[in-house]
Structure formats: structure tokens, C-alpha cells
Coordinates of N, CA and C in Angstrom, one line a residue:
M1 N 35.5 128.0 136.9 CA 34.5 127.2 136.3 C 34.8 127.1 134.8
K2 N 34.8 125.9 134.3 CA 35.0 125.6 132.9 C 33.8 126.0 132.0
P3 N 34.0 126.3 130.7 CA 32.9 126.8 129.9 C 31.7 125.8 129.9
A4 N 32.0 124.5 129.8 CA 30.8 123.6 129.8 C 30.1 123.6 131.1
Q5 N 30.8 123.8 132.2 CA 30.2 123.9 133.5 C 29.3 125.2 133.6
A6 N 29.9 126.3 133.1 CA 29.2 127.6 133.1 C 27.9 127.5 132.3
D7 N 28.0 126.8 131.1 CA 26.8 126.6 130.3 C 25.7 125.8 131.1
A8 N 26.1 124.7 131.8 CA 25.2 123.9 132.6 C 24.6 124.7 133.7
Y9 N 25.4 125.5 134.4 CA 25.0 126.4 135.5 C 23.9 127.4 135.0
L10 N 24.2 128.0 133.9 CA 23.3 129.0 133.3 C 22.0 128.3 132.9
R11 N 22.0 127.1 132.3 CA 20.8 126.4 132.0 C 20.0 126.1 133.2
R12 N 20.6 125.8 134.3 CA 19.9 125.5 135.6 C 19.2 126.8 136.0
L13 N 19.9 128.0 135.9 CA 19.3 129.2 136.3 C 18.3 129.7 135.3
G14 N 18.3 129.2 134.1 CA 17.3 129.6 133.1 C 17.6 130.9 132.4
V15 N 18.9 131.2 132.2 CA 19.3 132.4 131.6 C 20.3 132.1 130.5
P16 N 20.3 133.0 129.5 CA 21.3 132.8 128.4 C 22.7 133.3 128.9
Y17 N 23.7 132.9 128.1 CA 25.0 133.3 128.4 C 25.1 134.8 128.3
P18 N 25.5 135.6 129.3 CA 25.5 137.0 129.2 C 26.6 137.5 128.3
A19 N 26.3 138.6 127.6 CA 27.3 139.2 126.7 C 28.3 139.9 127.4
W20 N 28.0 140.5 128.5 CA 28.9 141.3 129.3 C 28.6 141.3 130.8
P21 N 29.5 141.3 131.7 CA 29.2 141.2 133.1 C 28.8 142.5 133.7
T22 N 27.7 143.0 133.3 CA 27.2 144.3 133.9 C 26.7 144.1 135.3
L23 N 26.5 145.1 136.0 CA 25.9 145.0 137.4 C 24.5 144.4 137.3
E24 N 23.7 144.8 136.3 CA 22.4 144.3 136.1 C 22.4 142.8 135.9
V25 N 23.3 142.3 135.0 CA 23.4 140.9 134.7 C 23.8 140.1 136.0
L26 N 24.8 140.6 136.7 CA 25.2 140.0 138.0 C 24.1 139.9 139.0
R27 N 23.3 141.0 139.1 CA 22.2 141.0 140.0 C 21.1 139.9 139.6
E28 N 20.9 139.8 138.3 CA 19.9 138.8 137.8 C 20.4 137.4 138.1
L29 N 21.7 137.2 137.8 CA 22.3 135.9 138.1 C 22.1 135.5 139.6
H30 N 22.4 136.5 140.5 CA 22.2 136.3 141.9 C 20.8 135.9 142.3
V31 N 19.8 136.6 141.8 CA 18.4 136.3 142.1 C 18.1 135.0 141.5
R32 N 18.5 134.7 140.3 CA 18.2 133.4 139.7 C 18.8 132.2 140.5
H33 N 20.0 132.5 141.0 CA 20.7 131.4 141.8 C 19.9 131.1 143.0
L34 N 19.5 132.2 143.7 CA 18.7 132.0 144.9 C 17.4 131.2 144.7
R35 N 16.8 131.4 143.5 CA 15.6 130.7 143.2 C 15.8 129.3 142.7
A36 N 16.9 129.1 142.0 CA 17.1 127.8 141.4 C 17.9 126.8 142.2
V37 N 18.7 127.3 143.1 CA 19.6 126.5 143.9 C 19.3 126.7 145.4
P38 N 18.3 126.1 145.9 CA 17.9 126.3 147.3 C 18.9 125.7 148.2
F39 N 18.8 126.1 149.5 CA 19.6 125.5 150.5 C 19.1 124.1 150.7
E40 N 20.0 123.1 150.9 CA 19.6 121.8 151.3 C 20.8 121.2 152.1
N41 N 20.4 120.3 153.0 CA 21.4 119.7 153.8 C 21.2 118.1 153.8
L42 N 20.8 117.6 152.6 CA 20.6 116.2 152.5 C 21.8 115.4 152.7
S43 N 22.9 115.9 152.2 CA 24.2 115.1 152.3 C 24.5 114.8 153.7
V44 N 24.3 115.7 154.6 CA 24.5 115.5 156.0 C 23.6 114.4 156.5
H45 N 22.4 114.4 156.2 CA 21.4 113.4 156.7 C 21.6 112.0 156.0
L46 N 22.1 112.0 154.8 CA 22.3 110.8 154.1 C 23.7 110.2 154.4
G47 N 24.5 110.9 155.2 CA 25.8 110.4 155.5 C 26.8 110.5 154.4
E48 N 26.5 111.4 153.4 CA 27.4 111.6 152.3 C 28.6 112.4 152.7
E49 N 29.7 112.2 152.1 CA 30.9 113.0 152.3 C 30.7 114.4 151.9
I50 N 31.1 115.4 152.7 CA 31.0 116.8 152.4 C 32.3 117.1 151.7
V51 N 32.2 117.4 150.4 CA 33.4 117.7 149.6 C 33.3 119.2 149.1
L52 N 34.4 119.9 149.2 CA 34.5 121.2 148.8 C 35.3 121.4 147.5
D53 N 35.6 120.3 146.8 CA 36.3 120.4 145.6 C 35.4 121.1 144.5
E54 N 36.0 122.1 143.9 CA 35.2 123.0 143.0 C 34.5 122.2 141.9
D55 N 35.2 121.3 141.2 CA 34.6 120.6 140.1 C 33.4 119.7 140.6
R56 N 33.6 119.1 141.7 CA 32.5 118.2 142.3 C 31.3 119.1 142.8
L57 N 31.6 120.3 143.3 CA 30.5 121.1 143.7 C 29.7 121.6 142.5
V58 N 30.4 122.0 141.5 CA 29.7 122.5 140.3 C 28.9 121.4 139.7
D59 N 29.5 120.2 139.7 CA 28.7 119.0 139.1 C 27.5 118.8 139.9
K60 N 27.6 118.9 141.2 CA 26.4 118.6 142.1 C 25.3 119.6 141.8
L61 N 25.7 120.9 141.6 CA 24.7 121.9 141.4 C 24.2 122.0 140.0
T62 N 24.9 121.4 139.0 CA 24.4 121.5 137.6 C 24.0 120.1 137.1
T63 N 24.9 119.2 137.0 CA 24.5 117.9 136.4 C 23.6 117.1 137.3
A64 N 23.9 117.1 138.6 CA 23.1 116.3 139.6 C 21.8 117.0 139.9
G65 N 21.7 118.3 139.6 CA 20.5 119.1 140.0 C 20.2 119.2 141.4
R66 N 21.2 119.1 142.2 CA 21.1 119.2 143.7 C 21.4 120.6 144.1
A67 N 21.3 120.9 145.4 CA 21.8 122.2 145.9 C 22.8 121.9 146.9
G68 N 22.8 122.6 148.0 CA 23.8 122.4 149.0 C 23.6 123.2 150.2
S69 N 24.5 123.0 151.2 CA 24.5 123.8 152.4 C 25.0 125.2 152.0
A70 N 25.1 126.1 153.0 CA 25.6 127.4 152.8 C 27.0 127.4 152.3
T71 N 27.8 126.4 152.7 CA 29.2 126.3 152.3 C 29.3 126.0 150.8
N72 N 28.4 125.1 150.3 CA 28.7 124.7 148.9 C 27.6 125.2 147.9
S73 N 26.5 125.7 148.3 CA 25.5 126.1 147.3 C 25.9 127.5 146.7
T74 N 26.8 128.2 147.3 CA 27.2 129.5 146.8 C 28.5 129.4 146.0
A75 N 29.0 128.2 145.8 CA 30.2 128.1 145.1 C 30.3 128.7 143.7
P76 N 29.3 128.5 142.8 CA 29.4 129.2 141.5 C 29.5 130.7 141.6
S77 N 28.9 131.3 142.6 CA 29.0 132.8 142.7 C 30.1 133.2 143.6
G78 N 30.9 132.2 144.1 CA 32.0 132.5 145.0 C 33.4 132.1 144.4
R79 N 34.0 131.2 145.0 CA 35.4 130.9 144.6 C 35.5 130.2 143.2
C80 N 34.4 129.7 142.7 CA 34.5 129.1 141.3 C 33.6 129.9 140.4
S81 N 33.8 131.2 140.4 CA 33.0 132.1 139.6 C 33.0 131.8 138.1
P82 N 31.9 131.9 137.4 CA 31.8 131.7 136.0 C 32.8 132.6 135.3
P83 N 33.3 132.2 134.1 CA 34.4 132.9 133.4 C 34.1 134.4 133.1
W84 N 32.8 134.8 133.0 CA 32.5 136.2 132.6 C 32.6 137.1 133.8
V85 N 32.8 136.6 135.0 CA 32.9 137.4 136.2 C 34.4 137.7 136.5
T86 N 34.7 138.9 136.6 CA 36.1 139.3 136.8 C 36.3 139.6 138.3
R87 N 37.5 139.3 138.8 CA 37.7 139.5 140.2 C 38.5 140.8 140.5

């Protein structure tokens, strides 16, 4: 996730940029993600293409203010983790 995308994601979650990736911070981000990015399957019903491209998923969750199915609503906390999360 690029820095601008991380900033937009954190704005959506309503949290400041964390100083350090502590367990407490990561737990808070997880809870905030669950509250701010609900499950939705509108794309399926609207006949939209289901895209798993990381940049497009992050854009959908941040700029577009949408959520996603189980496959794509967890993207920021999964394969396109914000830059403060180490693997």
C-alpha cells in the first residue's frame, strides 16, 4: 500500500497514523476496519467486474468509500498491508 493510500485508509478508519506497529495498535486497526469497512456484495448484484488488483481494491475501500466481499474487504489488512505492518 502506498503512503497516500495508507493515509486515506486510516482516515476511513478514523485513526491517526500509528507511530509504531504495536500489538495494541494492530488490534485497534482490526476493530476499526471491521466497523468502518462492512461486508457488501453490491458488485455482484450490479454486474460489476470483480477485480482483485491491489490498487483498485484499496481505491474502492478508501476513495470510493465502498466495502467489499470477504475476498476484497480484507485486502488492506492482508496482502496489501499498510507500510507500518511488517511481515
